[in-house]
Structure formats: structure tokens, C-alpha cells
Amino acid sequence: MGNSKTDRRIIRTKRFIRDALTELMEEKGFEGVTVKDLTKKADINRGTFYLHYQDKYDLLEKSENEVIQEVKEFIKKANPNEIVSANLKEQPLPFIITLFEYIQENARFMQVMLGPKGNPGFHLKIKEVMKTNMLEKLELMDNKTPPLVPLEHLMSYVTSAHLGVIQHWLEQGMEQSPREMALTLASMTFLGPAYVAGIKRT
Amino acid sequence: MGNSKTDRRIIRTKRFIRDALTELMEEKGFEGVTVKDLTKKADINRGTFYLHYQDKYDLLEKSENEVIQEVKEFIKKANPNEIVSANLKEQPLPFIITLFEYIQENARFMQVMLGPKGNPGFHLKIKEVMKTNMLEKLELMDNKTPPLVPLEHLMSYVTSAHLGVIQHWLEQGMEQSPREMALTLASMTFLGPAYVAGIKRT
DNA sequence: AAGATAATGCACATGATGTTGATTAGTGAC
DNA sequence: GTCACTAATCAACATCATGTGCATTATCTT
């Protein structure tokens, strides 16, 4: 009975709205966007919007969560063994390459959401996913000695660093390949930023 | 002749408004705050607000820039020689300690502005200041070999990492001392996150 | 083809916005 | 202490976005 996914009109309308959101956020930033703007751009009646979303914040959150969900799912597929071995060879992590590829495919949305006009809450969600993933993978490694700093700080450091580089890559028009980016990240994380910078060669 | 700084009423009113901003952002986030809220909390007439600021965005920007300016100024005082020598001994950087102390003094404002209810643009401004500073200091070091990755990515990595840790520290109620925090950051930056985590001990 | 329901169009009350003009009260300079 | 200046107040106004309701039309599913 009218399962909310089967009716074409619904998915059509939702797609229109979400596309409009990306475009309009690019122009004016989330807070500059009104429901009227959205429905005008999506070419639907304003009332229709409220049939699907409570307000624009509801729309934002649902759009974000969709992306988060996708990221979670293909991160889960990452093979722990591959990761450990890649680490030891100082190779780019295959699952990080995949991540960059995914971001590249959704570049427009990701750039807006992660950019200065985006939502800080989205950053948190992404970092949370990264952190959970890293902690799990860390557990699986056998060559482990106690961390030298509080694990919480370490996680903040690495997740923020990675997200920051992703952001910058998007802003600059994604000039490097996903593979290059993954390698860059691996270098800095495994050799350390200072070493990579060229200072402190013992 | 009425130099806009001399009149007590003006600075009083501005202080009220800015204090109200911090409090209200803590409650509802920037976008939840209305001019009416601000003037009610500040106990001034709504019209008075528009005598000083164009709108709430203008208020936000001016408040941010004030902080940025202060940060810039005391970062400038950092002694390059101290920095180089501290690096070599793997000690916390004195100027980073000072930075944490400053943040601690303005904790409330900083936490709100850097938190999930804050403004992503503020992050950018802070990172920009950090980046400029780091590039300058990097120039002054003699023990330098070419960087292994694009300098732009390196800067994104380090500035985002540092800001991320600061954010986390604020969220957690600043349990560690500025000195501890500076040391933690130095460890991760100089030894590398992976080494600090306990993996990849060659 | 028929029943279900998504989408439309219009109207309405509400609340925030930014501006204006007249008035009151506090301030700085002399 | 006085006086000119101007910050702050108060009330009113037009404008706009919001969220909701309801009758009607168009489209989908089966």
C-alpha cells in the first residue's frame, strides 16, 4: 500500500529538491537558501516541499545522512589485511583511494557541504565515521605498542588532518588523482608531517 | 568630536551585544539567533542594534575578526630561534603553549565558534593564520631538504590537524594543560601519527 | 478503469526584518 | 554647570519567509 518508495512522483520530487539544494547552497550558502528558492529552482509548488520535509534543516540532514550511509558501507568493505600490509610498505591505502574516488564522483555536493558555506555538523559526522573505522582497524594490528598520547587526541589529529586535505583538494579542483592523494596522506601519517616537510632528518 | 570610540554608550552597547551573541549561539547556534533575541538578551532596543551593525552576519564577522587580530598579534611575537631549538629537542613549542592559553581564556567564545554550531568561515580564517605563520617559520629553518609532498597539502594537513585537536580539547572541557596539549601536538607532528599510535616501529 | 494519493493553488496567521521619524536621555567639551 | 551633540528609545510600517489548511487537479499503482 503506497510504500513511500514506489511512487515515481515522490522520488522525482525529492531528486529535484536535493539537486536544487546543492546548486543553491553553492550560490548563497545554506542559510541564504529559502524554501521558496528551493521550490522555485526545483519547479514545484512550495506546499509540496512540506509534504516531504519538515523544513530546510530536515532536508539538509537527510541529504547528509544519505552520503554518510554510503561512505560507511563501502568503508566497511575495506580488507583489514590489505591495510596492514600496505602500511608496512608505505603504500597508499586501497580503501583511501576508493574514498577519494567516491568523493570525486560526488564532488559538487561534497565540496559545498565541506566548504565554508557548508554545515560544520557534517564535518563531525564524517570524522566520526573515520574515527570508528580507524579504531577498529587499529585493533586488528598486531605490531602494536601503547600510544604515546591520548588516543582521543590522536584520532582528532588524524581525522581532522585527512578531512582538511580532502577539503583543500576539492577547493583546488581535484588536480591530483585519488591514488596520488592517498599516497600523500599515507606519507604524512606514517613518516610524520615534520619529516615530510624536510625538517628534522636525524 | 564624537570619535566613535570615545563615547561610553557605544562601547557599552557593543559589549552587551557581543556577550549576548556568545550566549545565544551556545543555546541555538548562530542561525537560530534573531536580532530580536540579541537585543532582548542585551537589554537594548532593537533599533539600537542597527545603529552599529548591518545585520547579524555583520556582527558575527566583526566579532570573529577581533579574535583573529589578537591571535595574529601574539603569534607574531613568537621567537623563531626558540622554535627551531624546541623542534630539535622535541619539546612543545612555546608559542603553541601561548596559543592554548589564549584559547583557554576565551574558551566560551572559541568553543562556540569552532564547534558544530559555529561558522565554517572562522575555521578558514584561523587556518589561514596558522599556515602563513608556519610557512614563514619554515623559511627560517636551515636544516631543510625539499618536501616530499606538495607544500599546500602539507599545510592543510597540519593546520587542520591542529585545529581539530583544539576543537576536541574544548569540547572535552580542557582537561589537559596548555603545556600538555602543546607537547601532544609536537609529538604527533614530529614523530608522526602512526609512530605515536604504536604501529610501524621499524 | 478506478481508487489512491501526490502535487497544485490559494489563503491565512505569525514572526523576523530593516527602516523611518519623533522623542528622551546620556555624554564630552568648554 | 551648561550646552550642543548624538546615542538610545519607542512606535509604526511595509516586506518577506514560514508553516499550515483545504479544495481541486493530475498522476501513479494495481
Short mmCIF file of C-alpha atoms (C1' of nucleotides) in Angstrom, two decimals:
data_model
loop_
_atom_site.label_atom_id
_atom_site.label_comp_id
_atom_site.label_asym_id
_atom_site.label_seq_id
_atom_site.Cartn_x
_atom_site.Cartn_y
_atom_site.Cartn_z
CA MET A 1 0.00 0.00 0.00
CA GLY A 2 1.65 3.12 -1.32
CA ASN A 3 5.04 2.27 0.09
CA SER A 4 6.66 5.68 0.08
CA LYS A 5 9.40 4.50 -2.28
CA THR A 6 7.35 3.05 -5.10
CA ASP A 7 5.65 6.18 -6.36
CA ARG A 8 7.68 7.86 -9.09
CA ARG A 9 6.31 11.26 -8.26
CA ILE A 10 7.91 11.11 -4.85
CA ILE A 11 11.39 10.17 -5.93
CA ARG A 12 11.23 12.62 -8.79
CA THR A 13 10.24 15.45 -6.48
CA LYS A 14 12.86 14.56 -3.89
CA ARG A 15 15.56 14.43 -6.53
CA PHE A 16 14.56 17.85 -7.82
CA ILE A 17 14.66 19.30 -4.34
CA ARG A 18 18.04 17.85 -3.47
CA ASP A 19 19.59 18.96 -6.72
CA ALA A 20 18.22 22.42 -6.09
CA LEU A 21 19.75 22.37 -2.63
CA THR A 22 23.24 21.68 -3.94
CA GLU A 23 23.00 24.39 -6.57
CA LEU A 24 21.55 27.00 -4.27
CA MET A 25 23.99 26.29 -1.47
CA GLU A 26 26.78 26.79 -3.93
CA GLU A 27 25.38 30.25 -4.66
CA LYS A 28 24.22 31.55 -1.33
CA GLY A 29 25.25 29.12 1.36
CA PHE A 30 22.75 27.06 3.29
CA GLU A 31 21.38 29.88 5.38
CA GLY A 32 20.80 32.07 2.40
CA VAL A 33 18.57 29.45 0.85
CA THR A 34 14.83 29.74 1.46
CA VAL A 35 12.19 27.11 0.91
CA LYS A 36 10.76 29.36 -1.74
CA ASP A 37 14.10 29.39 -3.55
CA LEU A 38 14.29 25.63 -3.42
CA THR A 39 10.82 25.05 -4.79
CA LYS A 40 11.26 27.67 -7.47
CA LYS A 41 14.53 26.11 -8.64
CA ALA A 42 13.04 22.62 -8.38
CA ASP A 43 9.96 23.89 -10.20
CA ILE A 44 7.46 22.50 -7.74
CA ASN A 45 4.81 24.03 -5.52
CA ARG A 46 6.00 25.32 -2.20
CA GLY A 47 3.43 23.24 -0.39
CA THR A 48 4.87 20.13 -1.96
CA PHE A 49 8.14 20.70 -0.15
CA TYR A 50 6.41 20.41 3.19
CA LEU A 51 4.88 17.12 2.13
CA HIS A 52 8.37 15.60 2.27
CA TYR A 53 10.45 17.63 4.66
CA GLN A 54 9.66 19.47 7.85
CA ASP A 55 11.85 22.40 6.89
CA LYS A 56 15.13 23.09 5.17
CA TYR A 57 17.11 21.77 8.12
CA ASP A 58 15.34 18.47 7.83
CA LEU A 59 16.25 18.40 4.16
CA LEU A 60 19.89 19.13 4.91
CA GLU A 61 20.17 16.42 7.50
CA LYS A 62 18.54 13.78 5.35
CA SER A 63 20.78 14.65 2.44
CA GLU A 64 23.86 14.45 4.63
CA ASN A 65 22.88 11.17 6.17
CA GLU A 66 22.44 9.62 2.77
CA VAL A 67 26.06 10.36 1.95
CA ILE A 68 27.28 9.25 5.35
CA GLN A 69 25.48 5.98 4.88
CA GLU A 70 27.11 5.33 1.53
CA VAL A 71 30.55 6.15 2.87
CA LYS A 72 30.03 3.84 5.82
CA GLU A 73 29.04 0.98 3.60
CA PHE A 74 31.98 0.91 1.25
CA ILE A 75 34.41 1.65 4.06
CA LYS A 76 33.15 -1.48 5.70
CA LYS A 77 34.28 -3.45 2.69
CA ALA A 78 37.91 -2.44 3.27
CA ASN A 79 40.06 -5.50 3.81
CA PRO A 80 41.99 -5.29 7.09
CA ASN A 81 44.82 -7.46 5.78
CA GLU A 82 45.35 -5.23 2.79
CA ILE A 83 45.56 -2.28 5.12
CA VAL A 84 48.18 -3.72 7.40
CA SER A 85 50.40 -4.84 4.56
CA ALA A 86 50.06 -1.56 2.72
CA ASN A 87 51.05 0.29 5.87
CA LEU A 88 54.23 -1.68 6.21
CA LYS A 89 55.24 -0.98 2.65
CA GLU A 90 54.32 2.68 2.97
CA GLN A 91 51.89 2.34 0.13
CA PRO A 92 48.63 4.29 -0.24
CA LEU A 93 45.77 2.54 1.48
CA PRO A 94 43.44 1.00 -1.11
CA PHE A 95 40.35 1.99 0.82
CA ILE A 96 41.50 5.59 0.97
CA ILE A 97 41.82 5.55 -2.80
CA THR A 98 38.27 4.31 -3.00
CA LEU A 99 37.19 7.08 -0.68
CA PHE A 100 38.73 9.71 -2.90
CA GLU A 101 37.09 8.17 -5.92
CA TYR A 102 33.72 8.33 -4.25
CA ILE A 103 34.26 11.96 -3.29
CA GLN A 104 35.28 12.74 -6.83
CA GLU A 105 32.06 11.28 -8.15
CA ASN A 106 30.01 13.42 -5.77
CA ALA A 107 32.35 16.37 -5.98
CA ARG A 108 29.78 19.10 -6.26
CA PHE A 109 27.78 18.07 -3.23
CA MET A 110 30.84 17.25 -1.17
CA GLN A 111 32.60 20.49 -1.97
CA VAL A 112 29.61 22.53 -0.94
CA MET A 113 28.94 20.59 2.22
CA LEU A 114 32.57 20.56 3.32
CA GLY A 115 33.31 24.09 2.16
CA PRO A 116 32.96 27.37 4.03
CA LYS A 117 29.27 27.58 3.16
CA GLY A 118 28.61 24.08 4.41
CA ASN A 119 27.49 22.64 7.68
CA PRO A 120 30.02 22.07 10.49
CA GLY A 121 27.87 19.22 11.71
CA PHE A 122 28.61 17.34 8.53
CA HIS A 123 32.31 17.51 9.32
CA LEU A 124 31.63 15.94 12.67
CA LYS A 125 29.67 13.10 11.14
CA ILE A 126 32.38 12.32 8.62
CA LYS A 127 35.10 12.45 11.25
CA GLU A 128 33.07 10.19 13.46
CA VAL A 129 32.90 7.59 10.70
CA MET A 130 36.63 7.86 10.07
CA LYS A 131 37.42 7.57 13.74
CA THR A 132 35.29 4.48 14.28
CA ASN A 133 36.89 2.89 11.28
CA MET A 134 40.43 3.70 12.38
CA LEU A 135 39.89 2.40 15.89
CA GLU A 136 38.58 -0.87 14.53
CA LYS A 137 41.49 -1.28 12.15
CA LEU A 138 43.95 -0.34 14.87
CA GLU A 139 42.59 -3.16 17.00
CA LEU A 140 43.35 -5.66 14.25
CA MET A 141 47.00 -4.79 14.05
CA ASP A 142 49.43 -6.98 15.92
CA ASN A 143 52.54 -4.81 15.72
CA LYS A 144 51.22 -2.54 18.40
CA THR A 145 52.74 -0.81 21.40
CA PRO A 146 50.89 1.59 23.70
CA PRO A 147 50.17 5.01 22.12
CA LEU A 148 52.37 7.90 23.26
CA VAL A 149 49.49 10.35 23.53
CA PRO A 150 45.80 10.05 24.49
CA LEU A 151 44.08 8.09 21.76
CA GLU A 152 41.29 10.65 21.60
CA HIS A 153 43.70 13.39 20.61
CA LEU A 154 45.38 11.16 18.12
CA MET A 155 42.04 10.47 16.47
CA SER A 156 41.14 14.14 16.34
CA TYR A 157 44.50 14.88 14.82
CA VAL A 158 44.35 12.30 12.08
CA THR A 159 40.69 12.62 11.13
CA SER A 160 40.86 16.40 11.00
CA ALA A 161 44.05 16.29 9.03
CA HIS A 162 42.61 13.92 6.46
CA LEU A 163 39.39 15.85 6.13
CA GLY A 164 41.32 19.09 5.82
CA VAL A 165 43.36 17.73 2.94
CA ILE A 166 40.23 16.43 1.24
CA GLN A 167 38.64 19.86 1.56
CA HIS A 168 41.68 21.55 0.10
CA TRP A 169 41.81 19.07 -2.74
CA LEU A 170 38.18 19.80 -3.61
CA GLU A 171 38.70 23.56 -3.45
CA GLN A 172 41.66 23.32 -5.81
CA GLY A 173 39.68 21.47 -8.42
CA MET A 174 40.95 17.95 -7.72
CA GLU A 175 44.14 18.27 -9.70
CA GLN A 176 45.70 15.13 -8.24
CA SER A 177 44.43 11.63 -8.78
CA PRO A 178 42.82 9.69 -5.95
CA ARG A 179 45.88 7.48 -5.88
CA GLU A 180 48.29 10.41 -5.53
CA MET A 181 46.17 11.86 -2.76
CA ALA A 182 46.06 8.59 -0.87
CA LEU A 183 49.83 8.33 -1.14
CA THR A 184 50.31 11.87 0.10
CA LEU A 185 48.12 11.18 3.10
CA ALA A 186 49.93 7.93 3.85
CA SER A 187 53.30 9.68 3.71
CA MET A 188 52.32 12.33 6.17
CA THR A 189 50.63 9.94 8.54
CA PHE A 190 53.36 7.31 8.54
CA LEU A 191 56.50 9.41 8.20
CA GLY A 192 55.11 12.41 10.02
CA PRO A 193 54.45 15.94 8.77
CA ALA A 194 57.75 17.31 10.05
CA TYR A 195 59.83 14.67 8.33
CA VAL A 196 57.86 15.08 5.12
CA ALA A 197 58.36 18.84 5.32
CA GLY A 198 62.10 18.32 5.21
CA ILE A 199 62.93 19.37 8.73
CA LYS A 200 64.31 17.14 11.44
CA ARG A 201 66.15 14.49 9.42
CA THR A 202 68.05 12.80 12.23
CA MET B 1 34.30 65.36 18.07
CA GLY B 2 32.39 62.24 18.98
CA ASN B 3 35.12 59.88 17.80
CA SER B 4 33.17 56.65 17.66
CA LYS B 5 35.40 55.13 20.32
CA THR B 6 35.17 57.81 22.99
CA ASP B 7 31.50 57.55 23.79
CA ARG B 8 30.91 55.10 26.62
CA ARG B 9 27.43 54.32 25.46
CA ILE B 10 28.75 52.85 22.25
CA ILE B 11 31.29 50.51 23.75
CA ARG B 12 28.85 49.50 26.44
CA THR B 13 26.20 48.64 23.89
CA LYS B 14 28.62 46.76 21.67
CA ARG B 15 29.88 44.74 24.60
CA PHE B 16 26.33 43.83 25.58
CA ILE B 17 25.55 42.72 22.06
CA ARG B 18 28.65 40.60 21.68
CA ASP B 19 28.19 38.93 25.02
CA ALA B 20 24.62 38.17 24.04
CA LEU B 21 25.85 36.66 20.80
CA THR B 22 28.11 34.17 22.54
CA GLU B 23 25.42 33.10 24.96
CA LEU B 24 22.72 32.77 22.37
CA MET B 25 24.90 30.90 19.91
CA GLU B 26 25.68 28.44 22.65
CA GLU B 27 21.95 27.82 23.02
CA LYS B 28 20.61 27.87 19.50
CA GLY B 29 23.52 28.14 17.10
CA PHE B 30 24.14 31.19 15.00
CA GLU B 31 21.27 30.71 12.61
CA GLY B 32 18.79 30.21 15.40
CA VAL B 33 19.65 33.60 16.81
CA THR B 34 17.49 36.56 15.76
CA VAL B 35 18.23 40.21 16.14
CA LYS B 36 15.29 40.37 18.47
CA ASP B 37 16.86 37.68 20.67
CA LEU B 38 20.13 39.55 20.76
CA THR B 39 18.64 42.87 21.76
CA LYS B 40 16.38 41.28 24.32
CA LYS B 41 19.30 39.46 25.95
CA ALA B 42 21.46 42.57 25.70
CA ASP B 43 18.58 44.60 27.09
CA ILE B 44 18.66 47.25 24.42
CA ASN B 45 16.20 48.47 21.85
CA ARG B 46 16.10 46.55 18.61
CA GLY B 47 16.66 49.71 16.63
CA THR B 48 19.88 50.30 18.52
CA PHE B 49 21.35 47.13 17.07
CA TYR B 50 21.02 48.51 13.56
CA LEU B 51 22.85 51.64 14.63
CA HIS B 52 26.01 49.54 14.98
CA TYR B 53 25.69 46.52 12.73
CA GLN B 54 24.07 45.95 9.37
CA ASP B 55 22.68 42.60 10.41
CA LYS B 56 23.66 39.61 12.48
CA TYR B 57 26.15 38.45 9.86
CA ASP B 58 27.95 41.73 10.13
CA LEU B 59 28.08 41.26 13.88
CA LEU B 60 29.47 37.75 13.51
CA GLU B 61 32.20 38.80 11.14
CA LYS B 62 33.32 41.72 13.24
CA SER B 63 33.45 39.55 16.34
CA GLU B 64 35.48 36.92 14.53
CA ASN B 65 37.91 39.38 13.09
CA GLU B 66 38.60 40.81 16.51
CA VAL B 67 39.76 37.41 17.70
CA ILE B 68 41.75 36.73 14.56
CA GLN B 69 43.52 40.03 15.01
CA GLU B 70 44.52 39.21 18.57
CA VAL B 71 45.78 35.77 17.58
CA LYS B 72 47.82 37.24 14.78
CA GLU B 73 49.46 39.74 17.04
CA PHE B 74 50.75 37.44 19.70
CA ILE B 75 51.74 34.81 17.18
CA LYS B 76 53.94 37.44 15.60
CA LYS B 77 55.83 37.72 18.85
CA ALA B 78 56.93 34.09 18.66
CA ASN B 79 60.70 33.84 18.58
CA PRO B 80 61.92 31.89 15.54
CA ASN B 81 65.08 30.75 17.31
CA GLU B 82 63.12 29.31 20.20
CA ILE B 83 61.01 27.41 17.73
CA VAL B 84 63.87 25.82 15.87
CA SER B 85 65.64 24.73 19.01
CA ALA B 86 62.47 23.38 20.58
CA ASN B 87 61.78 21.37 17.45
CA LEU B 88 65.16 19.71 17.61
CA LYS B 89 64.67 18.71 21.21
CA GLU B 90 61.14 17.52 20.58
CA GLN B 91 59.83 19.95 23.11
CA PRO B 92 56.44 21.68 22.97
CA LEU B 93 56.63 24.91 21.04
CA PRO B 94 56.41 27.87 23.41
CA PHE B 95 54.21 29.83 21.08
CA ILE B 96 51.78 26.92 20.84
CA ILE B 97 51.53 26.93 24.61
CA THR B 98 50.70 30.61 24.46
CA LEU B 99 48.07 29.89 21.85
CA PHE B 100 46.37 27.34 24.06
CA GLU B 101 46.47 29.75 26.96
CA TYR B 102 44.78 32.40 24.89
CA ILE B 103 42.11 29.95 23.77
CA GLN B 104 41.56 28.90 27.34
CA GLU B 105 40.96 32.50 28.36
CA ASN B 106 38.38 32.94 25.62
CA ALA B 107 37.09 29.40 25.92
CA ARG B 108 33.41 30.16 25.72
CA PHE B 109 33.58 32.18 22.54
CA MET B 110 36.12 29.88 20.92
CA GLN B 111 34.21 26.73 21.71
CA VAL B 112 31.04 28.10 20.19
CA MET B 113 32.71 29.49 17.11
CA LEU B 114 34.76 26.36 16.45
CA GLY B 115 32.03 23.95 17.46
CA PRO B 116 29.30 22.37 15.35
CA LYS B 117 27.10 25.44 15.77
CA GLY B 118 29.84 27.76 14.68
CA ASN B 119 30.86 29.26 11.39
CA PRO B 120 32.99 27.25 8.94
CA GLY B 121 34.40 30.50 7.66
CA PHE B 122 36.01 31.09 11.03
CA HIS B 123 37.89 27.81 10.68
CA LEU B 124 39.27 29.01 7.39
CA LYS B 125 40.45 32.27 8.86
CA ILE B 126 42.23 30.56 11.72
CA LYS B 127 43.86 28.02 9.44
CA GLU B 128 44.99 30.79 7.15
CA VAL B 129 46.76 32.49 10.04
CA MET B 130 48.39 29.23 11.10
CA LYS B 131 49.50 28.47 7.57
CA THR B 132 51.07 31.88 6.99
CA ASN B 133 52.88 31.57 10.26
CA MET B 134 54.16 28.07 9.54
CA LEU B 135 55.42 28.96 6.09
CA GLU B 136 57.33 31.91 7.49
CA LYS B 137 58.91 29.82 10.21
CA LEU B 138 59.72 27.06 7.76
CA GLU B 139 61.67 29.57 5.67
CA LEU B 140 63.84 30.43 8.65
CA MET B 141 64.99 26.89 9.23
CA ASP B 142 68.32 25.89 7.78
CA ASN B 143 68.11 22.13 8.24
CA LYS B 144 65.83 21.83 5.27
CA THR B 145 65.51 19.42 2.39
CA PRO B 146 62.79 19.57 -0.28
CA PRO B 147 59.34 18.47 0.97
CA LEU B 148 58.19 15.00 -0.07
CA VAL B 149 54.64 16.13 -0.86
CA PRO B 150 53.09 19.34 -2.22
CA LEU B 151 53.52 22.01 0.41
CA GLU B 152 49.88 23.02 0.06
CA HIS B 153 48.70 19.60 1.14
CA LEU B 154 51.16 19.53 3.96
CA MET B 155 49.81 22.83 5.23
CA SER B 156 46.21 21.65 5.01
CA TYR B 157 47.16 18.52 6.87
CA VAL B 158 48.92 20.21 9.74
CA THR B 159 46.65 23.20 10.22
CA SER B 160 43.50 21.06 10.10
CA ALA B 161 45.04 18.54 12.46
CA HIS B 162 45.97 21.18 14.99
CA LEU B 163 42.63 22.91 14.80
CA GLY B 164 40.85 19.59 15.12
CA VAL B 165 42.72 18.77 18.31
CA ILE B 166 41.97 22.22 19.71
CA GLN B 167 38.30 21.72 18.96
CA HIS B 168 38.27 18.36 20.67
CA TRP B 169 40.11 19.75 23.66
CA LEU B 170 37.50 22.49 24.04
CA GLU B 171 34.60 20.04 23.71
CA GLN B 172 36.05 17.82 26.39
CA GLY B 173 36.29 20.67 28.87
CA MET B 174 40.01 21.41 28.55
CA GLU B 175 41.15 18.67 30.88
CA GLN B 176 44.80 18.92 29.84
CA SER B 177 47.04 21.89 30.46
CA PRO B 178 48.17 24.10 27.59
CA ARG B 179 51.64 22.66 28.02
CA GLU B 180 50.46 19.07 27.77
CA MET B 181 48.47 19.90 24.69
CA ALA B 182 51.40 21.60 23.02
CA LEU B 183 53.55 18.58 23.74
CA THR B 184 50.95 16.20 22.35
CA LEU B 185 50.76 18.23 19.15
CA ALA B 186 54.53 18.37 18.86
CA SER B 187 54.81 14.60 19.28
CA MET B 188 52.33 13.85 16.54
CA THR B 189 53.76 16.39 14.17
CA PHE B 190 57.40 15.47 14.66
CA LEU B 191 57.23 11.74 15.23
CA GLY B 192 54.20 11.20 13.06
CA PRO B 193 50.71 9.97 13.99
CA ALA B 194 51.42 6.36 13.02
CA TYR B 195 54.52 6.12 15.16
CA VAL B 196 52.77 7.77 18.07
CA ALA B 197 49.89 5.34 17.69
CA GLY B 198 52.26 2.47 18.28
CA ILE B 199 52.21 0.97 14.82
CA LYS B 200 55.14 0.82 12.44
CA ARG B 201 58.06 0.77 14.81
CA THR B 202 60.79 -0.13 12.36
"C1'" DA C 1 -10.71 1.80 -15.49
"C1'" DA C 2 -10.93 3.06 -10.60
"C1'" DG C 3 -9.30 4.19 -6.32
"C1'" DA C 4 -5.45 6.22 -4.00
"C1'" DT C 5 -2.55 9.84 -3.27
"C1'" DA C 6 0.91 13.19 -4.85
"C1'" DA C 7 1.03 17.78 -6.35
"C1'" DT C 8 -1.15 22.27 -7.07
"C1'" DG C 9 -3.04 26.85 -5.99
"C1'" DC C 10 -4.67 29.91 -2.83
"C1'" DA C 11 -5.40 31.92 1.59
"C1'" DC C 12 -4.16 32.86 6.25
"C1'" DA C 13 -1.81 33.92 10.67
"C1'" DT C 14 2.65 34.53 12.50
"C1'" DG C 15 7.05 36.35 13.25
"C1'" DA C 16 11.55 38.42 11.79
"C1'" DT C 17 13.43 42.02 9.16
"C1'" DG C 18 15.11 46.58 8.11
"C1'" DT C 19 13.76 51.43 8.04
"C1'" DT C 20 11.77 55.88 9.50
"C1'" DG C 21 10.69 59.88 12.35
"C1'" DA C 22 9.84 61.91 16.69
"C1'" DT C 23 11.37 61.90 21.42
"C1'" DT C 24 14.24 61.09 25.58
"C1'" DA C 25 18.46 60.72 27.99
"C1'" DG C 26 23.41 60.37 28.49
"C1'" DT C 27 27.95 62.21 27.12
"C1'" DG C 28 32.01 65.07 26.15
"C1'" DA C 29 33.90 69.60 25.59
"C1'" DC C 30 34.14 74.07 27.06
"C1'" DG D 1 27.43 73.51 35.44
"C1'" DT D 2 25.82 74.37 30.94
"C1'" DC D 3 25.02 73.23 26.28
"C1'" DA D 4 25.35 71.15 21.93
"C1'" DC D 5 25.67 66.59 20.21
"C1'" DT D 6 24.21 62.19 19.44
"C1'" DA D 7 23.24 57.52 21.24
"C1'" DA D 8 19.33 55.10 22.56
"C1'" DT D 9 14.33 54.56 22.80
"C1'" DC D 10 9.67 53.88 21.15
"C1'" DA D 11 6.08 53.07 17.91
"C1'" DA D 12 4.76 52.22 13.41
"C1'" DC D 13 5.24 50.34 8.81
"C1'" DA D 14 5.96 47.56 4.61
"C1'" DT D 15 8.09 43.39 3.24
"C1'" DC D 16 9.12 38.74 3.17
"C1'" DA D 17 9.60 33.80 4.58
"C1'" DT D 18 7.32 30.48 7.18
"C1'" DG D 19 4.23 26.69 8.14
"C1'" DT D 20 -0.49 25.14 7.79
"C1'" DG D 21 -5.09 24.08 5.87
"C1'" DC D 22 -8.30 22.93 2.29
"C1'" DA D 23 -10.41 22.28 -2.05
"C1'" DT D 24 -9.02 20.82 -6.59
"C1'" DT D 25 -6.33 18.63 -10.26
"C1'" DA D 26 -3.05 15.42 -12.11
"C1'" DT D 27 -0.63 11.30 -11.88
"C1'" DC D 28 0.51 6.84 -10.32
"C1'" DT D 29 -0.36 1.86 -8.96
"C1'" DT D 30 -2.78 -2.30 -9.42
#
